[in-house]
Every structure is written in structure tokens, then in C-alpha cells.
Amino acid sequence: MVSHFLSCLEPGTSQTRASHLVDIPWLVLRCGFNRYGVLPDMGPIPSLSDFARYNRSRLPTWYNSHLSLREYEQCTDFHKGCTFLISVWYTRYEVGKRLAAFWMLSIMANGFAGILAYGLTKMNGIQGIAGWRCARNSRRTVPRQTWLILCYRDYDYRRHH
Amino acid sequence: MIIEGIISCGICLTGYVLLINFPDKADGFLKPDEKAFVIERINADRGDAETDEITRKKILAHLKDWKLYCWSFLILSAVVPGFSYNFYTPLILRQGMGYTVTESQLLTAPPFICAALITFLSSLISDKFKIRGPVLVFHHTLTIVGMFVTAYVKNPAARYFGVFLGLGMVQYIPMVTLAWQANNIKSTSKRAVASATALIGSGIGGMISGGAFKTSESPTYEVRYLHDLDHFAPITIVLTVL
């Protein structure tokens, strides 16, 4: 296993792997979160990250590559915090299917990423906007609004339980 | 770019009103009788509805529990092949099976849809019969079968079936591991620490899988599949210990 692991350490992907390190301190720091601990993932941190990328000429090159992208993705990836909240609210054998319903969205998003990539190649240049910017718009707004809607659905279920 | 950021921040601000807190602190969200009901049923189930304060001392104490790292290791072992499939399915389809770029992009979607349905179905079964381990082992076994089919079968259609099987089964594993871990933890502070330590395995797994498919191994990537299988082997030991 070790030899296989070492064989995978190609220089070209070192930035990608280093970017995963962002996860580790971030997760530990969030040990004390409550519901407000999830909120930074929903807007300010990804937005600041994007703002930094926008001003890329003032930043080191390495920041503007995979590391920045990965940071953005992980901060947006607030389902880690939501997983914790779901496990707090439900009994032991209610957690599984509720986590599954939540993770299904993530799995299906991965699946549609290929179709989205294909669509973006067709959208490049529409309204003077690059295709990848359309992707960022959709990635940011839709999942967060869906999450807020789910909060209301949760409320209705619990009230009538 | 700045306008996009403003939209995100605006939506985020509404979250301060709409996001719910822990059950015992959800005063504005639940009526007193509803809150009492929720707390009562959680206490009847696992007895930790009341949140305990998270302090540095508690975090350090929880971090000394070796079993938390077993969950982390289980998730690491699952996300290495999981991320590999996520990152490289289009590459497998294009270089390994001979599809065009457009076809490979479009053919990426069906296995993930299948994976989502399998994940939900297995979770329903797991919750209904109150079992986690056997379902987890079942998924691990079929993932290994799917990876072998993807790696060694020559027929492109059969290899694509292998992607269905491997990817469809592996996506469930991190989720059920988190659910299994949550079932075995008492107190909110430990649950928070355990969530963090478990997902550290996810981050490290991402690091490993980030450089998974070497160009020199194209188009079969057989060594890569064997590497992923390496990560399944220790799972048997960890599951036995747990």
C-alpha cells in the first residue's frame, strides 16, 4: 500500500493534494460550531475566496491555482456541518435515511457535473460571460436556497409528527 | 464577480433567521411543547438532547479516544476509491473505453444517478432493520467486484457496468460510516469532535486520490485499481475491532 501511495505522488498534482490540507484545520476549528458555525460556508468565505481570485494579479501564483479552487469548494461544501446538525436532531435509526436524502443531492450533483461541463462548452461567450462563470453562479445560489427550503420542510414535518 | 459575491452574502444573512439551532436551543423555531417532545424522544433514544458546552479541555479529552480515528480510517478507505471514481470517470470512459470527449461527459451521469438511488435504498434498509455493519460490508464487497470488472474486463460495455457497480456501491459507504459513528456517540461535544475527526479521513483520502490515475498507466489504469483495493483490505481489521 505504501509503495502504491508513494507512486502516486506526482509533482503535477501536488497542489491538489496540498489543497486538501485546508480541510483539516478547518474541520478541527469548527468543533465548537453551532448552527452559526455553518453559516460562513454559505456565503462570506466563498465570496472572499472568489474576490481574492478576482484580484489574482496581487497574489502568488500558487494561490490562484488548485489551492484557491479547493478552498472555495471546501468552504462551499457545507454539508459537513449539516451532517452534524442532522445527527443532533434525529434519533439513531432515523439518521441514516435523512443523511442519505441529504447526500443524494451531493452524489447527483457529481453526476450532473459532466452534463454541466458539456453544457458550459456550449454557453461560453453568451452575454459576454465565460462558461465557467455561469457554473459558479449556479453552484453558489441553488444549493444554498435549497438548503433553506429544506429547513422549512423540516419544520412542517416536526410540527405534525 | 463582486455582484455574485453580494448575492451569496445576502442569502447567507437570511440564514441567521432561518437556520435552526440545537433542539434545546430552538426556542424561536419550536413551541415549548414541541421542543419538549423533541428533547424527550431524543433522550429516550440516546440521552443527549441537552447540549454540553464545548471547551478546549473537552475537545482534547475527546481527541484521546482512539476509536474516533477508526471512523476516520474507515472514511479514508472509502473515499479513496470514491474520489477516484468522481475525478476520473470521464478519463476512464475516454481513454480506457474509447468514448469521445462529449460521450464521456454525458456517460458520467447515469452511474451517479444509480449511486444516489442505491444510497437511499440501502439507507432505508439499514434504518428499518437497524443494522449498519452488514450493509457496509455488502457495499464494500460489491465495490471490489465493480473495480475488478472495470480494471480487467476488455469489453467496453462490461467495463461501463463495472463503473456502475463500483461507483454505485462506494458512494454509500462514507455516508453510512458517518451515520454509524453518530449512532455510537453520546454528547454533543463529542459528536462535534467526532464529525471533525471522521471527515479528516475524507480530506486525507482526497489527497491520496488526487494523484491517483497516472498517465503512464493509460489506458487500463490497472495499478490504480489495485491501489484502491489496498485501502479496502485494512477495513476488515477495523470493522472487526469496532
PDB file of C-alpha atoms in Angstrom, chain A residues 40-140:
ATOM      1  CA  PRO A  40     -19.745  31.133   6.980  1.00  0.00           C
ATOM      2  CA  ASP A  41     -19.765  28.299   4.455  1.00  0.00           C
ATOM      3  CA  MET A  42     -22.866  29.694   2.845  1.00  0.00           C
ATOM      4  CA  GLY A  43     -21.588  32.997   1.648  1.00  0.00           C
ATOM      5  CA  PRO A  44     -18.835  35.161   3.066  1.00  0.00           C
ATOM      6  CA  ILE A  45     -15.916  32.736   2.903  1.00  0.00           C
ATOM      7  CA  PRO A  46     -16.514  31.506  -0.664  1.00  0.00           C
ATOM      8  CA  SER A  47     -17.193  35.068  -1.709  1.00  0.00           C
ATOM      9  CA  LEU A  48     -13.983  36.342  -0.148  1.00  0.00           C
ATOM     10  CA  SER A  49     -12.121  33.498  -1.765  1.00  0.00           C
ATOM     11  CA  ASP A  50     -13.597  34.462  -5.106  1.00  0.00           C
ATOM     12  CA  PHE A  51     -12.747  38.093  -4.504  1.00  0.00           C
ATOM     13  CA  ALA A  52      -9.152  37.089  -3.851  1.00  0.00           C
ATOM     14  CA  ARG A  53      -9.113  35.115  -7.061  1.00  0.00           C
ATOM     15  CA  TYR A  54     -10.540  38.083  -8.926  1.00  0.00           C
ATOM     16  CA  ASN A  55      -7.597  40.172  -7.766  1.00  0.00           C
ATOM     17  CA  ARG A  56      -5.221  37.440  -8.743  1.00  0.00           C
ATOM     18  CA  SER A  57      -2.535  39.743 -10.041  1.00  0.00           C
ATOM     19  CA  ARG A  58      -1.775  40.768  -6.454  1.00  0.00           C
ATOM     20  CA  LEU A  59      -1.497  37.227  -5.136  1.00  0.00           C
ATOM     21  CA  PRO A  60       1.106  34.487  -5.529  1.00  0.00           C
ATOM     22  CA  THR A  61       0.562  32.173  -8.461  1.00  0.00           C
ATOM     23  CA  TRP A  62       0.139  29.082  -6.320  1.00  0.00           C
ATOM     24  CA  TYR A  63      -2.822  30.619  -4.529  1.00  0.00           C
ATOM     25  CA  ASN A  64      -4.621  31.172  -7.781  1.00  0.00           C
ATOM     26  CA  SER A  65      -4.386  27.567  -8.848  1.00  0.00           C
ATOM     27  CA  HIS A  66      -5.830  24.462  -7.269  1.00  0.00           C
ATOM     28  CA  LEU A  67      -5.371  25.601  -3.699  1.00  0.00           C
ATOM     29  CA  SER A  68      -7.706  28.537  -4.043  1.00  0.00           C
ATOM     30  CA  LEU A  69     -10.200  26.469  -6.000  1.00  0.00           C
ATOM     31  CA  ARG A  70     -10.125  23.701  -3.436  1.00  0.00           C
ATOM     32  CA  GLU A  71     -10.532  26.171  -0.591  1.00  0.00           C
ATOM     33  CA  TYR A  72     -13.556  27.586  -2.322  1.00  0.00           C
ATOM     34  CA  GLU A  73     -15.022  24.159  -2.886  1.00  0.00           C
ATOM     35  CA  GLN A  74     -14.495  23.031   0.658  1.00  0.00           C
ATOM     36  CA  CYS A  75     -15.937  26.170   2.173  1.00  0.00           C
ATOM     37  CA  THR A  76     -18.963  25.872  -0.030  1.00  0.00           C
ATOM     38  CA  ASP A  77     -19.201  22.248   0.893  1.00  0.00           C
ATOM     39  CA  PHE A  78     -21.234  22.981   3.971  1.00  0.00           C
ATOM     40  CA  HIS A  79     -22.811  19.548   4.040  1.00  0.00           C
ATOM     41  CA  LYS A  80     -20.217  18.553   6.612  1.00  0.00           C
ATOM     42  CA  GLY A  81     -21.758  20.935   9.118  1.00  0.00           C
ATOM     43  CA  CYS A  82     -25.236  19.939   8.058  1.00  0.00           C
ATOM     44  CA  THR A  83     -24.408  16.264   8.559  1.00  0.00           C
ATOM     45  CA  PHE A  84     -23.565  17.065  12.149  1.00  0.00           C
ATOM     46  CA  LEU A  85     -26.777  19.054  12.658  1.00  0.00           C
ATOM     47  CA  ILE A  86     -28.919  16.247  11.238  1.00  0.00           C
ATOM     48  CA  SER A  87     -27.315  13.721  13.580  1.00  0.00           C
ATOM     49  CA  VAL A  88     -28.082  16.004  16.535  1.00  0.00           C
ATOM     50  CA  TRP A  89     -31.770  16.359  15.688  1.00  0.00           C
ATOM     51  CA  TYR A  90     -32.805  12.787  14.948  1.00  0.00           C
ATOM     52  CA  THR A  91     -32.818   9.504  16.812  1.00  0.00           C
ATOM     53  CA  ARG A  92     -30.301   6.804  15.982  1.00  0.00           C
ATOM     54  CA  TYR A  93     -32.285   4.926  13.368  1.00  0.00           C
ATOM     55  CA  GLU A  94     -33.790   7.996  11.771  1.00  0.00           C
ATOM     56  CA  VAL A  95     -30.381   9.433  10.941  1.00  0.00           C
ATOM     57  CA  GLY A  96     -29.462   7.041   8.131  1.00  0.00           C
ATOM     58  CA  LYS A  97     -32.210   7.807   5.644  1.00  0.00           C
ATOM     59  CA  ARG A  98     -32.113  11.526   6.379  1.00  0.00           C
ATOM     60  CA  LEU A  99     -28.385  11.673   5.802  1.00  0.00           C
ATOM     61  CA  ALA A 100     -28.928   9.624   2.656  1.00  0.00           C
ATOM     62  CA  ALA A 101     -31.533  12.069   1.374  1.00  0.00           C
ATOM     63  CA  PHE A 102     -29.107  14.896   2.016  1.00  0.00           C
ATOM     64  CA  TRP A 103     -26.090  13.153   0.469  1.00  0.00           C
ATOM     65  CA  MET A 104     -28.135  12.103  -2.555  1.00  0.00           C
ATOM     66  CA  LEU A 105     -28.069  15.726  -3.627  1.00  0.00           C
ATOM     67  CA  SER A 106     -24.284  15.726  -3.459  1.00  0.00           C
ATOM     68  CA  ILE A 107     -23.989  12.450  -5.381  1.00  0.00           C
ATOM     69  CA  MET A 108     -26.393  13.590  -8.086  1.00  0.00           C
ATOM     70  CA  ALA A 109     -24.574  16.919  -8.343  1.00  0.00           C
ATOM     71  CA  ASN A 110     -21.411  14.958  -9.101  1.00  0.00           C
ATOM     72  CA  GLY A 111     -23.314  13.059 -11.742  1.00  0.00           C
ATOM     73  CA  PHE A 112     -24.652  16.141 -13.429  1.00  0.00           C
ATOM     74  CA  ALA A 113     -21.248  17.800 -13.368  1.00  0.00           C
ATOM     75  CA  GLY A 114     -20.368  16.021 -16.620  1.00  0.00           C
ATOM     76  CA  ILE A 115     -23.552  17.207 -18.300  1.00  0.00           C
ATOM     77  CA  LEU A 116     -22.957  20.685 -16.905  1.00  0.00           C
ATOM     78  CA  ALA A 117     -19.429  20.652 -18.316  1.00  0.00           C
ATOM     79  CA  TYR A 118     -20.828  19.702 -21.698  1.00  0.00           C
ATOM     80  CA  GLY A 119     -23.454  22.472 -21.466  1.00  0.00           C
ATOM     81  CA  LEU A 120     -20.902  25.068 -20.433  1.00  0.00           C
ATOM     82  CA  THR A 121     -18.859  24.425 -23.520  1.00  0.00           C
ATOM     83  CA  LYS A 122     -21.957  25.472 -25.467  1.00  0.00           C
ATOM     84  CA  MET A 123     -22.605  28.504 -23.237  1.00  0.00           C
ATOM     85  CA  ASN A 124     -19.157  30.006 -23.433  1.00  0.00           C
ATOM     86  CA  GLY A 125     -19.424  33.610 -24.600  1.00  0.00           C
ATOM     87  CA  ILE A 126     -23.181  34.019 -24.162  1.00  0.00           C
ATOM     88  CA  GLN A 127     -23.937  37.558 -22.882  1.00  0.00           C
ATOM     89  CA  GLY A 128     -20.193  38.108 -22.887  1.00  0.00           C
ATOM     90  CA  ILE A 129     -19.778  35.796 -19.898  1.00  0.00           C
ATOM     91  CA  ALA A 130     -17.298  32.933 -19.839  1.00  0.00           C
ATOM     92  CA  GLY A 131     -18.825  29.490 -19.405  1.00  0.00           C
ATOM     93  CA  TRP A 132     -17.118  28.783 -16.107  1.00  0.00           C
ATOM     94  CA  ARG A 133     -18.716  31.893 -14.568  1.00  0.00           C
ATOM     95  CA  CYS A 134     -22.159  30.505 -15.313  1.00  0.00           C
ATOM     96  CA  ALA A 135     -21.146  27.385 -13.418  1.00  0.00           C
ATOM     97  CA  ARG A 136     -20.064  29.376 -10.408  1.00  0.00           C
ATOM     98  CA  ASN A 137     -23.320  31.288 -10.332  1.00  0.00           C
ATOM     99  CA  SER A 138     -25.401  28.132 -10.386  1.00  0.00           C
ATOM    100  CA  ARG A 139     -23.194  26.329  -7.887  1.00  0.00           C
ATOM    101  CA  ARG A 140     -23.451  29.073  -5.339  1.00  0.00           C
TER     102      ARG A 140
END
